[in-house]
CSV table of C-alpha atoms in Angstrom, one decimal:
chain,number,residue,atom,x,y,z
K,1,MET,CA,-89.2,33.0,41.5
K,2,SER,CA,-88.0,35.3,44.3
K,3,ALA,CA,-84.4,36.6,44.5
K,4,ALA,CA,-83.8,34.7,47.8
K,5,ILE,CA,-84.8,31.3,46.3
K,6,LEU,CA,-82.6,32.0,43.2
K,7,ALA,CA,-79.7,32.9,45.5
K,8,LEU,CA,-80.1,29.7,47.5
K,9,ILE,CA,-80.2,27.5,44.4
K,10,THR,CA,-77.4,29.2,42.6
K,11,GLY,CA,-75.3,29.3,45.8
K,12,ALA,CA,-75.7,25.5,46.3
K,13,VAL,CA,-74.5,24.9,42.7
K,14,ILE,CA,-71.5,27.2,43.1
K,15,GLY,CA,-70.5,25.6,46.4
K,16,LEU,CA,-70.7,22.2,44.8
K,17,ALA,CA,-68.3,23.4,42.0
K,18,LEU,CA,-65.8,24.8,44.5
K,19,GLY,CA,-65.9,21.8,46.8
K,20,ALA,CA,-65.5,19.3,43.9
K,21,LEU,CA,-63.4,21.1,41.4
K,22,GLY,CA,-61.3,23.5,43.5
K,23,GLY,CA,-62.6,26.4,41.4
K,24,GLY,CA,-65.3,27.5,39.0
K,25,GLY,CA,-67.3,29.0,41.8
K,26,SER,CA,-66.6,32.6,40.9
K,27,VAL,CA,-66.7,32.0,37.2
K,28,LEU,CA,-70.3,30.8,37.8
K,29,ALA,CA,-71.1,33.4,40.6
K,30,VAL,CA,-70.4,36.5,38.5
K,31,PRO,CA,-72.8,35.6,35.6
K,32,ALA,CA,-75.4,34.3,38.0
K,33,LEU,CA,-75.4,37.5,40.0
K,34,ILE,CA,-75.6,39.6,36.8
K,35,TYR,CA,-78.1,37.6,34.7
K,36,LEU,CA,-80.3,36.0,37.4
K,37,LEU,CA,-80.2,38.5,40.3
K,38,GLY,CA,-79.8,41.8,38.5
K,39,PHE,CA,-76.4,42.9,39.9
K,40,PRO,CA,-74.4,45.4,37.9
K,41,PRO,CA,-71.0,43.9,36.7
K,42,VAL,CA,-68.9,45.8,39.3
K,43,ALA,CA,-71.2,44.9,42.2
K,44,ALA,CA,-71.4,41.3,41.0
K,45,ALA,CA,-67.6,41.1,41.1
K,46,THR,CA,-67.5,42.4,44.6
K,47,ALA,CA,-70.3,40.2,45.8
K,48,SER,CA,-68.7,37.2,44.1
K,49,LEU,CA,-65.5,37.8,46.1
K,50,VAL,CA,-67.4,37.8,49.4
K,51,ILE,CA,-69.2,34.6,48.5
K,52,VAL,CA,-66.2,32.8,47.1
K,53,THR,CA,-63.9,33.8,50.0
K,54,VAL,CA,-66.1,32.2,52.7
K,55,THR,CA,-67.0,29.2,50.6
K,56,SER,CA,-63.4,28.4,49.5
K,57,ALA,CA,-62.2,28.8,53.1
K,58,THR,CA,-64.8,26.2,54.2
K,59,ALA,CA,-63.8,23.8,51.3
K,60,LEU,CA,-60.1,24.3,52.1
K,61,PHE,CA,-60.6,23.0,55.6
K,62,ALA,CA,-62.3,19.8,54.3
K,63,HIS,CA,-59.6,19.1,51.7
K,64,ALA,CA,-56.7,19.9,54.1
K,65,ARG,CA,-58.1,17.4,56.6
K,66,ASP,CA,-57.7,14.7,53.9
K,67,GLY,CA,-54.1,15.8,53.1
K,68,HIS,CA,-54.9,17.2,49.6
K,69,VAL,CA,-53.3,20.6,50.1
K,70,VAL,CA,-49.7,21.3,49.1
K,71,TRP,CA,-49.1,24.1,51.5
K,72,ARG,CA,-45.6,25.3,50.4
K,73,THR,CA,-46.5,25.6,46.7
K,74,GLY,CA,-49.9,27.1,47.5
K,75,LEU,CA,-48.6,29.7,49.9
K,76,LEU,CA,-45.9,30.8,47.4
K,77,PHE,CA,-48.4,30.9,44.6
K,78,ALA,CA,-50.8,33.0,46.7
K,79,ALA,CA,-48.3,35.3,48.3
K,80,THR,CA,-47.0,36.6,44.9
K,81,GLY,CA,-50.5,37.4,43.8
K,82,ILE,CA,-51.6,39.5,46.8
K,83,VAL,CA,-50.3,42.9,45.5
K,84,PRO,CA,-51.5,42.3,41.9
K,85,ALA,CA,-54.9,41.4,43.3
K,86,MET,CA,-55.1,44.6,45.3
K,87,LEU,CA,-54.0,46.7,42.3
K,88,GLY,CA,-56.5,44.9,40.0
K,89,GLY,CA,-59.3,45.5,42.5
K,90,ALA,CA,-58.6,49.2,42.5
K,91,LEU,CA,-58.5,49.2,38.7
K,92,ALA,CA,-61.7,47.3,38.2
K,93,GLY,CA,-64.1,50.2,39.1
K,94,ARG,CA,-62.6,52.3,36.3
K,95,LEU,CA,-63.2,49.8,33.5
K,96,PRO,CA,-66.4,49.8,31.4
K,97,PRO,CA,-68.8,46.9,32.2
K,98,ALA,CA,-68.6,45.5,28.6
K,99,VAL,CA,-64.9,45.3,28.8
K,100,LEU,CA,-65.1,43.3,32.1
K,101,THR,CA,-67.7,40.9,30.6
K,102,VAL,CA,-65.7,40.1,27.5
K,103,ALA,CA,-62.4,39.8,29.4
K,104,PHE,CA,-64.0,37.5,31.9
K,105,ALA,CA,-65.4,35.2,29.1
K,106,ALA,CA,-62.2,35.2,27.1
K,107,VAL,CA,-60.0,34.2,30.1
K,108,ALA,CA,-62.5,31.5,31.1
K,109,ALA,CA,-62.5,30.0,27.6
K,110,ALA,CA,-58.7,30.0,27.4
K,111,ALA,CA,-58.4,28.2,30.7
K,112,ALA,CA,-61.0,25.6,29.7
K,113,ILE,CA,-59.3,24.8,26.4
K,114,ARG,CA,-56.0,24.4,28.2
K,115,MET,CA,-57.6,22.0,30.6
K,116,LEU,CA,-59.1,19.9,27.8
K,117,LYS,CA,-55.7,19.3,26.1
K,118,PRO,CA,-54.1,16.0,27.0
K,119,ARG,CA,-51.4,16.2,29.6
K,120,ASN,CA,-47.9,14.8,29.2
K,121,SER,CA,-47.9,11.3,30.8
K,122,SER,CA,-45.0,12.3,33.0
K,123,ALA,CA,-47.1,14.9,34.8
K,124,GLY,CA,-48.6,14.1,38.1
K,125,THR,CA,-45.6,14.4,40.4
K,126,VAL,CA,-45.5,17.5,42.5
K,127,ARG,CA,-42.3,19.4,41.9
K,128,VAL,CA,-42.1,22.9,43.5
K,129,ARG,CA,-40.6,25.3,40.9
K,130,PRO,CA,-40.4,28.6,42.8
K,131,GLY,CA,-40.0,30.7,39.7
K,132,ARG,CA,-42.9,29.3,37.8
K,133,ALA,CA,-45.1,29.3,40.9
K,134,ALA,CA,-44.3,33.0,41.5
K,135,ALA,CA,-44.9,34.0,37.9
K,136,ALA,CA,-48.2,32.2,37.7
K,137,GLY,CA,-49.3,33.7,41.1
K,138,VAL,CA,-48.7,37.2,39.9
K,139,GLY,CA,-50.8,36.7,36.8
K,140,LEU,CA,-53.6,35.0,38.7
K,141,GLY,CA,-53.6,37.7,41.4
K,142,ALA,CA,-54.1,40.4,38.7
K,143,VAL,CA,-57.0,38.5,37.1
K,144,THR,CA,-58.6,38.0,40.5
K,145,GLY,CA,-58.5,41.7,41.3
K,146,VAL,CA,-59.8,43.0,38.0
K,147,LEU,CA,-62.5,40.4,37.2
K,148,GLY,CA,-63.7,39.7,40.8
K,149,VAL,CA,-62.9,36.0,40.6
K,150,GLY,CA,-61.2,33.8,43.1
K,151,GLY,CA,-59.0,32.4,40.4
K,152,GLY,CA,-59.6,28.7,40.9
K,153,PHE,CA,-60.5,28.2,37.3
K,154,LEU,CA,-57.0,29.5,36.4
K,155,ALA,CA,-55.2,28.1,39.5
K,156,VAL,CA,-56.2,24.5,38.8
K,157,PRO,CA,-54.8,24.5,35.2
K,158,ALA,CA,-51.7,26.2,36.4
K,159,LEU,CA,-51.1,23.8,39.2
K,160,VAL,CA,-51.7,20.8,37.0
K,161,ASN,CA,-50.0,21.9,33.7
K,162,VAL,CA,-47.3,24.3,34.9
K,163,LEU,CA,-46.3,22.8,38.2
K,164,GLY,CA,-47.0,19.1,37.4
K,165,MET,CA,-49.4,18.6,40.3
K,166,ARG,CA,-52.0,15.8,40.5
K,167,MET,CA,-55.6,16.9,40.0
K,168,ARG,CA,-56.7,16.1,43.5
K,169,ALA,CA,-53.8,18.0,45.0
K,170,ALA,CA,-54.5,20.9,42.6
K,171,VAL,CA,-58.1,21.0,43.7
K,172,GLY,CA,-57.2,21.3,47.4
K,173,THR,CA,-54.3,23.7,46.9
K,174,SER,CA,-56.2,26.0,44.6
K,175,LEU,CA,-58.7,26.6,47.4
K,176,LEU,CA,-55.8,28.1,49.5
K,177,VAL,CA,-54.9,30.4,46.6
K,178,ILE,CA,-58.5,31.4,46.1
K,179,THR,CA,-59.0,32.3,49.7
K,180,VAL,CA,-55.9,34.5,49.9
K,181,ASN,CA,-56.4,36.2,46.5
K,182,SER,CA,-60.1,36.9,47.2
K,183,LEU,CA,-59.3,38.5,50.6
K,184,ALA,CA,-56.6,40.7,49.0
K,185,ALA,CA,-59.0,41.8,46.2
K,186,LEU,CA,-61.7,42.5,48.7
K,187,ALA,CA,-59.4,44.8,50.7
K,188,MET,CA,-59.5,47.2,47.7
K,189,ARG,CA,-63.3,47.1,47.4
K,190,THR,CA,-64.4,47.9,50.9
K,191,GLY,CA,-66.3,51.0,49.7
K,192,ALA,CA,-68.2,49.0,47.1
K,193,ALA,CA,-69.2,46.4,49.7
K,194,ASP,CA,-71.2,49.0,51.6
K,195,SER,CA,-73.8,49.2,48.8
K,196,LEU,CA,-74.3,45.4,48.3
K,197,ASP,CA,-77.6,43.7,48.8
K,198,TRP,CA,-76.8,41.5,51.8
K,199,ALA,CA,-80.3,40.0,51.9
K,200,VAL,CA,-79.4,38.2,48.7
K,201,ILE,CA,-75.7,37.6,49.4
K,202,GLY,CA,-76.3,36.1,52.8
K,203,PRO,CA,-78.5,33.2,51.6
K,204,PHE,CA,-76.2,32.8,48.5
K,205,ALA,CA,-73.1,32.4,50.7
K,206,GLY,CA,-74.8,30.1,53.2
K,207,ALA,CA,-76.1,27.7,50.4
K,208,ALA,CA,-72.6,27.8,48.8
K,209,ILE,CA,-70.9,26.8,52.1
K,210,LEU,CA,-73.3,23.8,52.5
K,211,GLY,CA,-72.8,22.9,48.8
K,212,ALA,CA,-69.0,22.9,49.2
K,213,TRP,CA,-69.2,20.0,51.7
K,214,ASP,CA,-71.3,18.0,49.2
K,215,GLY,CA,-68.8,18.9,46.5
K,216,LYS,CA,-65.9,17.5,48.6
K,217,ARG,CA,-67.7,14.2,49.0
K,218,LEU,CA,-68.5,14.1,45.2
K,219,ALA,CA,-64.8,14.7,44.5
K,220,ALA,CA,-63.8,11.6,46.4
K,221,LYS,CA,-66.1,9.5,44.2
K,222,LEU,CA,-64.8,10.7,40.8
K,223,SER,CA,-61.4,10.3,39.0
K,224,GLY,CA,-59.2,13.3,38.6
K,225,HIS,CA,-59.5,13.0,34.8
K,226,THR,CA,-63.3,13.2,35.1
K,227,LEU,CA,-63.2,16.2,37.4
K,228,GLN,CA,-60.8,17.9,35.0
K,229,ARG,CA,-63.1,17.4,31.9
K,230,VAL,CA,-66.2,18.5,33.8
K,231,PHE,CA,-64.5,21.6,35.1
K,232,ALA,CA,-63.4,22.5,31.5
K,233,LEU,CA,-66.8,21.9,29.9
K,234,VAL,CA,-68.5,24.1,32.5
K,235,LEU,CA,-66.1,26.9,31.8
K,236,LEU,CA,-66.6,26.7,28.1
K,237,ALA,CA,-70.4,26.8,28.5
K,238,VAL,CA,-70.3,29.9,30.7
K,239,ALA,CA,-67.7,31.7,28.5
K,240,GLY,CA,-69.8,31.0,25.4
K,241,GLY,CA,-72.9,32.4,27.0
K,242,MET,CA,-71.3,35.5,28.2
K,243,LEU,CA,-69.6,36.2,24.9
K,244,LEU,CA,-72.8,35.7,23.0
K,245,ASP,CA,-74.6,38.1,25.3
K,246,ALA,CA,-71.8,40.7,24.9
K,247,VAL,CA,-72.0,40.7,21.1
K,248,VAL,CA,-75.7,40.4,20.5
C-alpha cells in the first residue's frame, strides 16, 4: 500500500478521534507516522503537531457552534501551557528516540487508567478553579512540547476529573487547549518542519479534517460515559503496543 493511501486512511481515523473524543489524535498520529509511514520519532512529533493543529482547530469550530466549549476555563488552561510547550519543544530534539517513545507510552497509559476509574457522582458541574486549571495547564504544555502531542488525551481527563467538567464540555474545551498548545510547540520546531515530507503530511491532514466533522456527528449520538471509555481503551491499546515495541 502506498504512503499516500496509508496517510489518507490513518488521517481519517485520527480526525474521527479528535472530533468525537476531543483528543487522542496525536496519541495515534505519532505511532502511525513512525510505524506505518517510516518517520523518525522527532520528525513524527513535529508532523503530528502540524496535523493535529489544523484538525483540532476545525473540530473546535464545530463544537463551539453547538455551545460545547467553556472558553474561560479553556483559555486559562491553554495560556499557562504556552511557555512550557515552547520550552519542551526546544528540549525534544536533544532527547534519545527511545526515551521519547517510552515516555509517550507511559503518559498515555496513565491518562487512560485515570479515565477508566469511576468518577465521583458529584462531578459534572463546571466550576472554574483558577489554581487547578493553571497548574494542569503548565504540566500539559510541557508534555505537548516534549512529546509532540496536542495534549487532548491529557486535557480531557484533567477537565473531567480535576475541574469537574461534563464529558461533552471537556471534549469541546480540550480542542481549544490542543490548538493553542500545538501552535506554541510548533513555534519551537520551525527548523524541523523544513525537512518534513509534505507529500505525506498534506493528504494526512486533509483526511483528518474531514474525519473530524464525522467525529463531531458521532459524538452527538453517544453518551459521555461511552465516549470516555472508548477514549481510555484506545489509549491503553496504543500505549501497550509502543511499550512492547520499545522493550522487544
